[in-house]
Amino acid sequence: MHLSNVPLAGKLSIIVAAMAVPLALMTGLFIMSERSMITFSQAEREGVAYIRPLWKSLWLTPLLPILARLQTNYRLMQAIAPKPI
């Protein structure tokens, strides 16, 4: 079958179909990529929600002795500070 025997509408249909196949493939790949990114970001959010309380407690653990000393020093300063008249 030669293309010279195919009517113009048929030739245009072949061209459109030839362009639509890669476009559909690229669209499908893009959607798959975006879905994987969305899934990853949801997992990241769940991980952050899980680790946030742990991170705060881990961050505060070395500071607890310092905070206790500051509180004691503040109480001592309040005790020895001159009282306003």
PDB file of C-alpha atoms in Angstrom:
ATOM      1  CA  MET A   1       0.000   0.000   0.000  1.00  0.00           C
ATOM      2  CA  HIS A   2       1.450   3.331  -1.075  1.00  0.00           C
ATOM      3  CA  LEU A   3       0.689   6.576   0.682  1.00  0.00           C
ATOM      4  CA  SER A   4      -0.242   8.088  -2.656  1.00  0.00           C
ATOM      5  CA  ASN A   5      -3.398   5.954  -2.613  1.00  0.00           C
ATOM      6  CA  VAL A   6      -4.409   7.133   0.915  1.00  0.00           C
ATOM      7  CA  PRO A   7      -6.724  10.162   1.037  1.00  0.00           C
ATOM      8  CA  LEU A   8      -5.581  13.364   2.761  1.00  0.00           C
ATOM      9  CA  ALA A   9      -7.746  12.716   5.839  1.00  0.00           C
ATOM     10  CA  GLY A  10      -6.090   9.311   6.235  1.00  0.00           C
ATOM     11  CA  LYS A  11      -2.605  10.806   5.936  1.00  0.00           C
ATOM     12  CA  LEU A  12      -3.441  13.423   8.558  1.00  0.00           C
ATOM     13  CA  SER A  13      -4.844  10.702  10.825  1.00  0.00           C
ATOM     14  CA  ILE A  14      -1.592   8.738  10.528  1.00  0.00           C
ATOM     15  CA  ILE A  15       0.440  11.848  11.403  1.00  0.00           C
ATOM     16  CA  VAL A  16      -1.783  12.661  14.392  1.00  0.00           C
ATOM     17  CA  ALA A  17      -1.575   9.058  15.637  1.00  0.00           C
ATOM     18  CA  ALA A  18       2.210   9.065  15.215  1.00  0.00           C
ATOM     19  CA  MET A  19       2.413  12.252  17.315  1.00  0.00           C
ATOM     20  CA  ALA A  20      -0.112  11.047  19.910  1.00  0.00           C
ATOM     21  CA  VAL A  21       1.763   7.866  20.839  1.00  0.00           C
ATOM     22  CA  PRO A  22       4.915   9.593  22.202  1.00  0.00           C
ATOM     23  CA  LEU A  23       2.765  12.280  23.803  1.00  0.00           C
ATOM     24  CA  ALA A  24       0.676   9.651  25.616  1.00  0.00           C
ATOM     25  CA  LEU A  25       3.828   7.811  26.673  1.00  0.00           C
ATOM     26  CA  MET A  26       5.446  10.969  28.050  1.00  0.00           C
ATOM     27  CA  THR A  27       2.231  11.949  29.832  1.00  0.00           C
ATOM     28  CA  GLY A  28       2.031   8.524  31.470  1.00  0.00           C
ATOM     29  CA  LEU A  29       5.663   8.681  32.574  1.00  0.00           C
ATOM     30  CA  PHE A  30       5.167  12.191  33.953  1.00  0.00           C
ATOM     31  CA  ILE A  31       2.111  11.120  35.958  1.00  0.00           C
ATOM     32  CA  MET A  32       4.002   8.120  37.370  1.00  0.00           C
ATOM     33  CA  SER A  33       6.891  10.371  38.364  1.00  0.00           C
ATOM     34  CA  GLU A  34       4.616  12.890  40.062  1.00  0.00           C
ATOM     35  CA  ARG A  35       2.782  10.146  41.955  1.00  0.00           C
ATOM     36  CA  SER A  36       6.065   8.787  43.267  1.00  0.00           C
ATOM     37  CA  MET A  37       7.078  12.283  44.386  1.00  0.00           C
ATOM     38  CA  ILE A  38       3.738  12.738  46.146  1.00  0.00           C
ATOM     39  CA  THR A  39       4.131   9.373  47.872  1.00  0.00           C
ATOM     40  CA  PHE A  40       7.651  10.302  48.955  1.00  0.00           C
ATOM     41  CA  SER A  41       6.545  13.670  50.352  1.00  0.00           C
ATOM     42  CA  GLN A  42       3.710  12.002  52.280  1.00  0.00           C
ATOM     43  CA  ALA A  43       6.222   9.601  53.796  1.00  0.00           C
ATOM     44  CA  GLU A  44       8.456  12.561  54.665  1.00  0.00           C
ATOM     45  CA  ARG A  45       5.571  14.297  56.453  1.00  0.00           C
ATOM     46  CA  GLU A  46       4.782  11.154  58.427  1.00  0.00           C
ATOM     47  CA  GLY A  47       8.450  10.826  59.329  1.00  0.00           C
ATOM     48  CA  VAL A  48       8.642  14.436  60.496  1.00  0.00           C
ATOM     49  CA  ALA A  49       5.504  13.998  62.608  1.00  0.00           C
ATOM     50  CA  TYR A  50       7.047  10.869  64.127  1.00  0.00           C
ATOM     51  CA  ILE A  51      10.500  12.313  64.805  1.00  0.00           C
ATOM     52  CA  ARG A  52       9.504  15.813  66.007  1.00  0.00           C
ATOM     53  CA  PRO A  53       8.837  14.836  69.664  1.00  0.00           C
ATOM     54  CA  LEU A  54      11.943  12.652  69.707  1.00  0.00           C
ATOM     55  CA  TRP A  55      14.052  15.445  68.230  1.00  0.00           C
ATOM     56  CA  LYS A  56      12.844  17.930  70.848  1.00  0.00           C
ATOM     57  CA  SER A  57      13.641  15.544  73.680  1.00  0.00           C
ATOM     58  CA  LEU A  58      17.056  14.716  72.206  1.00  0.00           C
ATOM     59  CA  TRP A  59      17.816  18.393  71.705  1.00  0.00           C
ATOM     60  CA  LEU A  60      16.784  19.317  75.247  1.00  0.00           C
ATOM     61  CA  THR A  61      18.620  16.454  76.976  1.00  0.00           C
ATOM     62  CA  PRO A  62      22.073  18.133  77.004  1.00  0.00           C
ATOM     63  CA  LEU A  63      20.465  21.441  77.959  1.00  0.00           C
ATOM     64  CA  LEU A  64      18.678  20.156  81.072  1.00  0.00           C
ATOM     65  CA  PRO A  65      21.661  20.618  83.426  1.00  0.00           C
ATOM     66  CA  ILE A  66      22.263  24.092  82.008  1.00  0.00           C
ATOM     67  CA  LEU A  67      18.615  25.043  82.438  1.00  0.00           C
ATOM     68  CA  ALA A  68      18.636  23.732  86.016  1.00  0.00           C
ATOM     69  CA  ARG A  69      21.726  25.825  86.810  1.00  0.00           C
ATOM     70  CA  LEU A  70      20.160  28.912  85.263  1.00  0.00           C
ATOM     71  CA  GLN A  71      17.019  28.432  87.326  1.00  0.00           C
ATOM     72  CA  THR A  72      19.093  27.991  90.503  1.00  0.00           C
ATOM     73  CA  ASN A  73      21.200  31.062  89.694  1.00  0.00           C
ATOM     74  CA  TYR A  74      18.064  33.096  89.033  1.00  0.00           C
ATOM     75  CA  ARG A  75      16.587  32.064  92.388  1.00  0.00           C
ATOM     76  CA  LEU A  76      19.852  32.930  94.154  1.00  0.00           C
ATOM     77  CA  MET A  77      19.987  36.328  92.466  1.00  0.00           C
ATOM     78  CA  GLN A  78      16.385  36.997  93.445  1.00  0.00           C
ATOM     79  CA  ALA A  79      17.203  36.056  97.047  1.00  0.00           C
ATOM     80  CA  ILE A  80      20.254  38.334  97.352  1.00  0.00           C
ATOM     81  CA  ALA A  81      19.048  41.206  95.193  1.00  0.00           C
ATOM     82  CA  PRO A  82      18.217  44.395  97.085  1.00  0.00           C
ATOM     83  CA  LYS A  83      14.510  44.860  97.545  1.00  0.00           C
ATOM     84  CA  PRO A  84      12.991  48.026  96.088  1.00  0.00           C
ATOM     85  CA  ILE A  85      11.840  50.527  98.667  1.00  0.00           C
TER      86      ILE A  85
END
